[in-house]
Coordinates of C-alpha atoms and ligand atoms in Angstrom, one line a residue:
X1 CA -162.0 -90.9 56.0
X2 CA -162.2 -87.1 56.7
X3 CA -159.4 -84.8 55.4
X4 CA -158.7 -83.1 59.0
X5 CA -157.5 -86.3 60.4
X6 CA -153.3 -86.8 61.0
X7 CA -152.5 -90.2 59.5
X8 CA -149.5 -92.0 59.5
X9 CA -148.1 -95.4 58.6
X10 CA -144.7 -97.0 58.0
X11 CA -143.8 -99.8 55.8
X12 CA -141.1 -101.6 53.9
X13 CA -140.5 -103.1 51.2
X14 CA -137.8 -105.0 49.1
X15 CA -136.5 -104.9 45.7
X16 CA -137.2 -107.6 43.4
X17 CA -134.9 -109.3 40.7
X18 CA -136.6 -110.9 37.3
X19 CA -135.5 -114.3 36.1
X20 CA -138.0 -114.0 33.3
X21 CA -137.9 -110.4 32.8
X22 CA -140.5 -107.7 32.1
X23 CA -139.6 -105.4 29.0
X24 CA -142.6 -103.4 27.3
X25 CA -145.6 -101.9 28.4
X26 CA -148.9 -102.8 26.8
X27 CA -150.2 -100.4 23.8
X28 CA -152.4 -97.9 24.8
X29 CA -152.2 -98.8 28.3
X30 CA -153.4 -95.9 30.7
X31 CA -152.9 -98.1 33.6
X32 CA -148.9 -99.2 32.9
X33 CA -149.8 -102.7 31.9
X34 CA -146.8 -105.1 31.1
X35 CA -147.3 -106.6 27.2
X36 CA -144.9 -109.6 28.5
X37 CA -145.3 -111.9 31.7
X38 CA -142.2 -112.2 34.7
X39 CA -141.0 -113.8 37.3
X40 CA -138.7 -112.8 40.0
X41 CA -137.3 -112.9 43.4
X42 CA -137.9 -110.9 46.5
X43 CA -134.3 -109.8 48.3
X44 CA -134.0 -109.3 52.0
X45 CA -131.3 -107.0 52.7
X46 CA -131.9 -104.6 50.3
X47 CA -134.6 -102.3 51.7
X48 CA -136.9 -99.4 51.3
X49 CA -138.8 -98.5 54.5
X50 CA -141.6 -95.5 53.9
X51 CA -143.5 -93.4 56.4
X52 CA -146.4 -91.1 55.0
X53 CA -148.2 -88.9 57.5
X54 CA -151.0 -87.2 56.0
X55 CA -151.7 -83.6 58.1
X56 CA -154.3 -81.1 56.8
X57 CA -151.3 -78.3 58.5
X58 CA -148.9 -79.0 55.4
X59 CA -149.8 -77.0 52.5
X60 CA -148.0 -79.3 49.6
X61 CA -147.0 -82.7 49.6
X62 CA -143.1 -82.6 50.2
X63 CA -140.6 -85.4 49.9
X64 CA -137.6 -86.7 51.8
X65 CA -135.5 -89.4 49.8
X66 CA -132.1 -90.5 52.3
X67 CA -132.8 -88.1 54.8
X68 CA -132.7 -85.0 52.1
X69 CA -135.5 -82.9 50.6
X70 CA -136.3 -84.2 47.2
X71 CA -138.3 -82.1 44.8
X72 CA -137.0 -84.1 41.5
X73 CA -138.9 -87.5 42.2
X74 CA -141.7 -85.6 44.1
X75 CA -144.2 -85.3 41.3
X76 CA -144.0 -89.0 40.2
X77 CA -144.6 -90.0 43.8
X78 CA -147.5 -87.2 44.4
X79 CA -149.4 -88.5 41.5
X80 CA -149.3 -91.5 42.4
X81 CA -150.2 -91.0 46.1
X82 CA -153.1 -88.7 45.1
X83 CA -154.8 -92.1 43.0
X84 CA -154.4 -93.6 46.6
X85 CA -156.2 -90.1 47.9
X86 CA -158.7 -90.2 45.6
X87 CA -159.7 -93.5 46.5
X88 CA -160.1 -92.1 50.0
X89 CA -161.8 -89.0 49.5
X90 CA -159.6 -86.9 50.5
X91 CA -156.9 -84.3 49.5
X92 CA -154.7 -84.1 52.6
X93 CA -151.1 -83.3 51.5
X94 CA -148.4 -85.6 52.4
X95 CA -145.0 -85.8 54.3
X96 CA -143.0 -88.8 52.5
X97 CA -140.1 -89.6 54.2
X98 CA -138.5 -92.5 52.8
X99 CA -134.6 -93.8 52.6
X100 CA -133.0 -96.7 50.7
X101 CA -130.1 -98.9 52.1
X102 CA -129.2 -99.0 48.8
X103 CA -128.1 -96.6 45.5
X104 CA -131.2 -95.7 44.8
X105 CA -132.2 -95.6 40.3
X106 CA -128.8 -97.6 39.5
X107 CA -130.7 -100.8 37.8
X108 CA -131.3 -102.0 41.4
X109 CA -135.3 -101.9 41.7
X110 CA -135.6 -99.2 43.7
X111 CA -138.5 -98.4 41.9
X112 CA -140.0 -101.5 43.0
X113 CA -139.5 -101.4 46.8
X114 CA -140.2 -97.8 46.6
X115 CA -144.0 -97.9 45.4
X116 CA -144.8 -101.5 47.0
X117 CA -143.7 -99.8 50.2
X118 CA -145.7 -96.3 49.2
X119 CA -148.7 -98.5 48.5
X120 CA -149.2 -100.7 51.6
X121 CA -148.0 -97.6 53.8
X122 CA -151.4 -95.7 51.9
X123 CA -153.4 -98.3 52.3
X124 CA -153.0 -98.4 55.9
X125 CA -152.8 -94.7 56.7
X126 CA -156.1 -93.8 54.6
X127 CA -157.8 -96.8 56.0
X128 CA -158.5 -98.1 52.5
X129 CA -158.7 -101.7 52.8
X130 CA -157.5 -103.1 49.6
X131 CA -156.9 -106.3 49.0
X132 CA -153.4 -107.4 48.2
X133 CA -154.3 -108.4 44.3
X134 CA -155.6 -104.4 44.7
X135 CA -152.5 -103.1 46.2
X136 CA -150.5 -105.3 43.6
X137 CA -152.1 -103.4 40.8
X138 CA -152.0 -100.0 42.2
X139 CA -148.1 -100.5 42.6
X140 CA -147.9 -101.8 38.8
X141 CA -149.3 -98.7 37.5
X142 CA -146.5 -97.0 39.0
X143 CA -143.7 -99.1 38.5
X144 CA -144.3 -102.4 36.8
X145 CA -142.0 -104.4 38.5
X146 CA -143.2 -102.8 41.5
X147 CA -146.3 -105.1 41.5
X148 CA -143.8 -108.4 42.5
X149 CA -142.6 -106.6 45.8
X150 CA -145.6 -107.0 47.6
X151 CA -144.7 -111.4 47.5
X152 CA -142.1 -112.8 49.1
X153 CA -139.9 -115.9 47.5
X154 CA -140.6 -116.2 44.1
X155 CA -142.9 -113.9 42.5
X156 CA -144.6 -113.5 38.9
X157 CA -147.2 -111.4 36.6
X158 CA -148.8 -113.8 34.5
X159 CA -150.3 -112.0 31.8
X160 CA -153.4 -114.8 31.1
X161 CA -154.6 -114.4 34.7
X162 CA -155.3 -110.7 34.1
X163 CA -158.7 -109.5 36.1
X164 CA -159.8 -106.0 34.7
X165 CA -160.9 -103.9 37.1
X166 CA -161.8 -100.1 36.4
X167 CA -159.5 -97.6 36.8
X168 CA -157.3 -97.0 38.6
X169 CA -156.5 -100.6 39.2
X170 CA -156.6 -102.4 35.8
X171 CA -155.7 -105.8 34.3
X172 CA -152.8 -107.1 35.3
X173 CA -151.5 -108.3 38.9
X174 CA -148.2 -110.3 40.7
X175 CA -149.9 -113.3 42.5
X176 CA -146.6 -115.8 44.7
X177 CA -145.2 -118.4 43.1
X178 CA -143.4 -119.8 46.2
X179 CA -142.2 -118.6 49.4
X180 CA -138.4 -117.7 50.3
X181 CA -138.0 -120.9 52.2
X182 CA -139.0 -123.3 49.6
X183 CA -135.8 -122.4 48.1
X184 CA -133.2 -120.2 49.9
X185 CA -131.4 -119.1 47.0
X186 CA -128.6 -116.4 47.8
X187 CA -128.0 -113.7 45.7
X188 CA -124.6 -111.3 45.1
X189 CA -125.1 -108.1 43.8
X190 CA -121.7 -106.7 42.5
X191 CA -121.8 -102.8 42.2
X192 CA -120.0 -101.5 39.0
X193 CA -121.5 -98.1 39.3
X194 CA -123.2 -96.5 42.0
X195 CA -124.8 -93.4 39.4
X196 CA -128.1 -92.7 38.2
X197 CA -129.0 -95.0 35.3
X198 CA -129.1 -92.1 32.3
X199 CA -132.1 -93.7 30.6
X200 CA -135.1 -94.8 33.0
X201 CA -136.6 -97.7 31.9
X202 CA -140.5 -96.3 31.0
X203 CA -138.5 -94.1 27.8
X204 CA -136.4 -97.5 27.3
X205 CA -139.0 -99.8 27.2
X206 CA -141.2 -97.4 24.5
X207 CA -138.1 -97.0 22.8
X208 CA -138.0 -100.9 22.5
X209 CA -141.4 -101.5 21.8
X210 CA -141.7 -98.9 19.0
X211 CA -137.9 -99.8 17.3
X212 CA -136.8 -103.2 18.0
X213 CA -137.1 -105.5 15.7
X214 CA -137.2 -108.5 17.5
X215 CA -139.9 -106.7 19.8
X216 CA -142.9 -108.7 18.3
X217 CA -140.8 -112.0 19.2
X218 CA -140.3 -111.0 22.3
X219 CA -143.4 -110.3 23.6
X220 CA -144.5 -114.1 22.2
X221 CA -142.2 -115.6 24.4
X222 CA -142.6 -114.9 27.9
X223 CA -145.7 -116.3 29.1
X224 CA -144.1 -120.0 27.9
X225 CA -140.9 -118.6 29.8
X226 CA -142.7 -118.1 33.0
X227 CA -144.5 -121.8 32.7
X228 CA -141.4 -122.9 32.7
X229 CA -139.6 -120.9 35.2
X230 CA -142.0 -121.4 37.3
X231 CA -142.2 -125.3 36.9
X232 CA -138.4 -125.4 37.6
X233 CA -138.8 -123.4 40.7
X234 CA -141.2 -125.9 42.3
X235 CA -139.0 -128.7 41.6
X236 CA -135.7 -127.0 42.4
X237 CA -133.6 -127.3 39.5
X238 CA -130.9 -124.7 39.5
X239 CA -129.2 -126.2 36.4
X240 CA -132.3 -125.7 33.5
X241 CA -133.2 -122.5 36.2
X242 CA -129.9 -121.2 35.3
X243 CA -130.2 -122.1 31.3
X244 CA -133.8 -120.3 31.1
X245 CA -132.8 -117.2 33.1
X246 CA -129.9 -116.0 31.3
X247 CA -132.0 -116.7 28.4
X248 CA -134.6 -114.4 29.4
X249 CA -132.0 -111.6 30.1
X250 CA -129.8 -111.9 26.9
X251 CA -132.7 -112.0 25.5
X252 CA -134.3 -108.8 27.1
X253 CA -130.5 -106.8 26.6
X254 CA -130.7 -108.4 22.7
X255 CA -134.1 -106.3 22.1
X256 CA -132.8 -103.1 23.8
X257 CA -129.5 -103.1 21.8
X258 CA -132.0 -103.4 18.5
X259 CA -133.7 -100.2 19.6
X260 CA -132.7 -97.0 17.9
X261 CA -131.2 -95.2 19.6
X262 CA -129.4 -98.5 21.5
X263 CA -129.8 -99.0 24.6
X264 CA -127.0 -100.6 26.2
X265 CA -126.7 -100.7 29.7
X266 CA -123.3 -103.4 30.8
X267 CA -120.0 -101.4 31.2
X268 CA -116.8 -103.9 30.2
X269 CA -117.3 -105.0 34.1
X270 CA -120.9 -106.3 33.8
X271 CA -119.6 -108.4 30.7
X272 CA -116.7 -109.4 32.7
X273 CA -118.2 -110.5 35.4
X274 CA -121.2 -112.7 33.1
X275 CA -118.3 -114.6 31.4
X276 CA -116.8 -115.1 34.6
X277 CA -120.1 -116.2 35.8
X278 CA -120.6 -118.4 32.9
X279 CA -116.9 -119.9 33.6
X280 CA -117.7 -120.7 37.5
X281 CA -121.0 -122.6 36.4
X282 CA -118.9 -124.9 33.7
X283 CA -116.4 -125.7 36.3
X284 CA -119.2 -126.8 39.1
X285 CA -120.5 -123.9 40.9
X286 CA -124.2 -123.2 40.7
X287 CA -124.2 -119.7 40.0
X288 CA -126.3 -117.8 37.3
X289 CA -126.3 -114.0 36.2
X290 CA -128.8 -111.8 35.5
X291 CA -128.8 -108.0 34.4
X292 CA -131.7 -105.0 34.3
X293 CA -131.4 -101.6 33.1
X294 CA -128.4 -100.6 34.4
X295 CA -124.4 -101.6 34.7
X296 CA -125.1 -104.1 38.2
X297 CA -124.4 -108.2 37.9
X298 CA -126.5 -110.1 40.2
X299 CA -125.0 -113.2 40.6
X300 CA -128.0 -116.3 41.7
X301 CA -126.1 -118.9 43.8
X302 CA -127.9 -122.3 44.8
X303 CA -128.2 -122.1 48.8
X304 CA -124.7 -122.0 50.6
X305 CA -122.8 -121.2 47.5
X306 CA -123.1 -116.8 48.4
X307 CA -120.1 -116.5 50.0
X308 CA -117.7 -118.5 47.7
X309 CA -119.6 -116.3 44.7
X310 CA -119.6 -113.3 47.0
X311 CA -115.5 -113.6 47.6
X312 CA -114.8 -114.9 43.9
X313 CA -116.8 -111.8 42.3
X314 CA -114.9 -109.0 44.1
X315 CA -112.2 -110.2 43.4
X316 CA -113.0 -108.9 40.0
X317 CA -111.4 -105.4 38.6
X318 CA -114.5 -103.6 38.2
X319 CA -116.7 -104.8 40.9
X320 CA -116.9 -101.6 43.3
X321 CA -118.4 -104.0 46.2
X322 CA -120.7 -107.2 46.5
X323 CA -123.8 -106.5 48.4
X324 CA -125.1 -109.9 49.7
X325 CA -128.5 -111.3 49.7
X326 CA -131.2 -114.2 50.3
X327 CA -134.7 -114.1 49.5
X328 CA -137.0 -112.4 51.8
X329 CA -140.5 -111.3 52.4
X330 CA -142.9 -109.1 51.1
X331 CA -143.7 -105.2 51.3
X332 CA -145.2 -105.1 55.0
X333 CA -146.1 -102.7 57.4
X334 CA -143.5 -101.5 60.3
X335 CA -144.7 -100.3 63.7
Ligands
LIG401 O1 -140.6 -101.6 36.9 P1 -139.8 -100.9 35.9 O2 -140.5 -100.0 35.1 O3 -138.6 -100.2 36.6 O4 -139.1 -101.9 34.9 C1 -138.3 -103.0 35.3 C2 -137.5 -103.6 34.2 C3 -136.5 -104.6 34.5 O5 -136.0 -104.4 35.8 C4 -135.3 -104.4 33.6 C5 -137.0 -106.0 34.4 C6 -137.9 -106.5 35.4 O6 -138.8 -107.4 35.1 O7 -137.8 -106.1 36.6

C-alpha cells in the first residue's frame, strides 16, 4: 500500500463472556500468549463499532473513545495499530474514532470488542488480507480475550492447537466452537458499578501468576475444562454446563484472592446476586453466573428464561440496571 493514500474502514465487534475462563499469560511471552485454554460466548447487544481512516494530512495518531478525545488509552491502541502498519508498509497516522454502547473497562470486555473491531477494521483499510486465524492472533496479542470476538456463538482458545507463526502473530488462536443459533442462550448482565475497574487485568493476571499459590493448579486444569465445556455445548446440557462454568469462575476468583496483594473484584452485590443465582437454579430455573475482573454478574439463562432472570435480578438491592442479551455474531465489517 502507499502511505499517501486516505483509507478508511468501519467495523464492529462484540464482547465476549468466558465459561471456562482465561487467567494468566504465558512466561516469557512477547506475543501475550494465554498459559490456560477458554471458552466463551459472543453477545449481541453489547457493541463496539470502530472507524480508522488513515490520512498522510494528520500528523499523530489521535483517538476518540464515546465521541470525546482520548489521549489516556491512545498509546495502547497506537502500538497496536502500528504492528498492523508495519505489516503494511506504511506509517500513515490514524484517526480512531470508536464508541461503546456500553461502560467501557468495568469487567465488561470492552477490551475484547475493542481490538477484534480495531483489527478487522485494519485489515480492511490497509488492504492486508489476513486470514481470520491471523486477525485472531493479532487481536490476542493485544487483549487476550480479544482473540474470541472475532467468532460468533460459542467461541474457545485451545492451547494444544497452537500454530507458531513469527512475530507478530504467534502461537496461540480462538477457532468457533458453535454458532449463536445452535443454542440461543440469553444472557443478563446486572450492572453493580458503572466505574473503571482499579486493577486491569494484564497487572492482575502477573500478579496471579507470580503469587498465587494455586496458580500451578490452575493452569493444569483448563484445557480438560474446555473438552468438556465444549462437549456439553454440542449436546446442549445446561445443567453439567452450569456445574462446569461456575467452576471455572470460582475457581479463576479463588486464584486471584491467593495473590498478594488480593485481588478481589465482587462488591456484597455481585455475591448477592451469585447466591441468589445459585437459589433460582435449585428451585428450577436454568440460570448460571459467571464473574470477570470486575463487580458485574452475568447471569446465563437457557433460551426463553432472560426475561424472568432479567425481572428477578433487578429486583435485587445492588443491581444498578440489567442489560439484556443473546448470543450474536462475530467482529465484521460495517459499510
Ligand atoms: O483479555 P483480557 O486481558 O482483558 O483478560 C480477560 C480476563 C477475563 O475476562 C477475566 C476472563 C476471560 O477469559 O475473558
Amino acid at each position: 500500500m502507499t502511505d499517501n493514500a486516505i483509507r478508511q474502514a468501519t467495523a464492529i465487534a462484540h464482547p465476549n463472556i468466558a465459561l471456562i475462563k482465561y487467567w494468566g499469560k504465558a512466561e516469557n511471552t512477547t506475543e501475550n500468549e494465554p498459559a490456560v485454554s477458554s471458552l466463551s460466548i459472543t453477545l449481541d447487544e453489547l457493541a463496539t463499532r470502530t472507524t480508522l481512516t488513515f490520512d498522510t494530512a494528520y500528523k499523530t495518531d489521535r483517538l476518540t473513545l464515546n465521541g470525546k478525545p482520548d489521549t489516556a488509552k491512545l498509546p495502547r491502541i497506537s502500538s497496536a495499530l502500528s504492528v498492523m502498519r508495519q505489516l503494511a508498509g506504511i506509517t500513515t497516522p490514524c484517526h480512531i474514532d470508536t464508541s461503546n454502547n456500553f461502560p467501557t473497562g468495568a469487567g465488561l470486555a470492552s477490551s475484547a470488542s475493542g481490538f477484534a473491531a480495531l483489527v478487522v477494521a485494519a485489515n480492511q483499510a490497509l488492504d492486508l488480507n489476513l486470514s481470520l486465524q491471523q486477525q485472531s492472533k493479532l487481536a490476542r496479542a493485544m487483549s487476550g480475550s480479544a482473540a474470541r470476538s472475532l467468532f460468533g456463538g460459542f467461541s474457545k482458545i485451545y492451547l494444544p492447537h497452537a500454530q507458531l507463526e513469527p512475530a507478530p502473530f504467534g502461537s496461540n488462536y480462538a477457532e468457533p466452537v458453535a454458532p449463536a443459533d445452535h443454542w440461543p442462550l440469553e444472557v443478563c448482565v446486572g450492572v453493580v458499578s458503572e466505574e473503571e475497574k482499579a486493577i486491569g487485568s494484564t497487572a492482575g493476571m502477573e500478579n496471579s501468576r507470580n503469587t498465587s499459590p494455586y496458580y500451578s493448579a490452575w493452569t493444569a486444569g483448563n484445557d480438560a475444562d474446555v473438552i468438556n465445556a465444549e462437549a456439553l455445548v454440542q449436546a446442549r446440557d445446561f445443567d453439567k454446563l452450569a456445574e462446569l462454568s461456575e467452576f471455572s469462575c470460582l475457581k479463576m476468583h479463588a486464584l486471584a484472592l491467593a495473590s498478594r496483594p488480593a485481588l478481589l473484584y465482587w462488591s456484597g452485590a455481585t455475591m448477592d446476586a451469585m447466591r441468589a443465582i445459585q437459589r433460582w437454579r435449585a428451585e428450577g430455573t436454568p440460570v448460571f453466573f459467571t464473574v470477570d475482573a470486575g463487580p458485574q454478574i452475568k447471569a446465563i439463562c437457557a433460551p426463553g428464561y432472560g426475561e424472568l432472570v432479567a425481572q428477578r435480578l433487578s429486583e435485587l438491592s445492588g443491581i444498578k440496571r440489567v442489560i439484556r442479551c443473546r448470543l450474536g455474531q462475530g467482529a465484521r465489517l460495517l459499510d
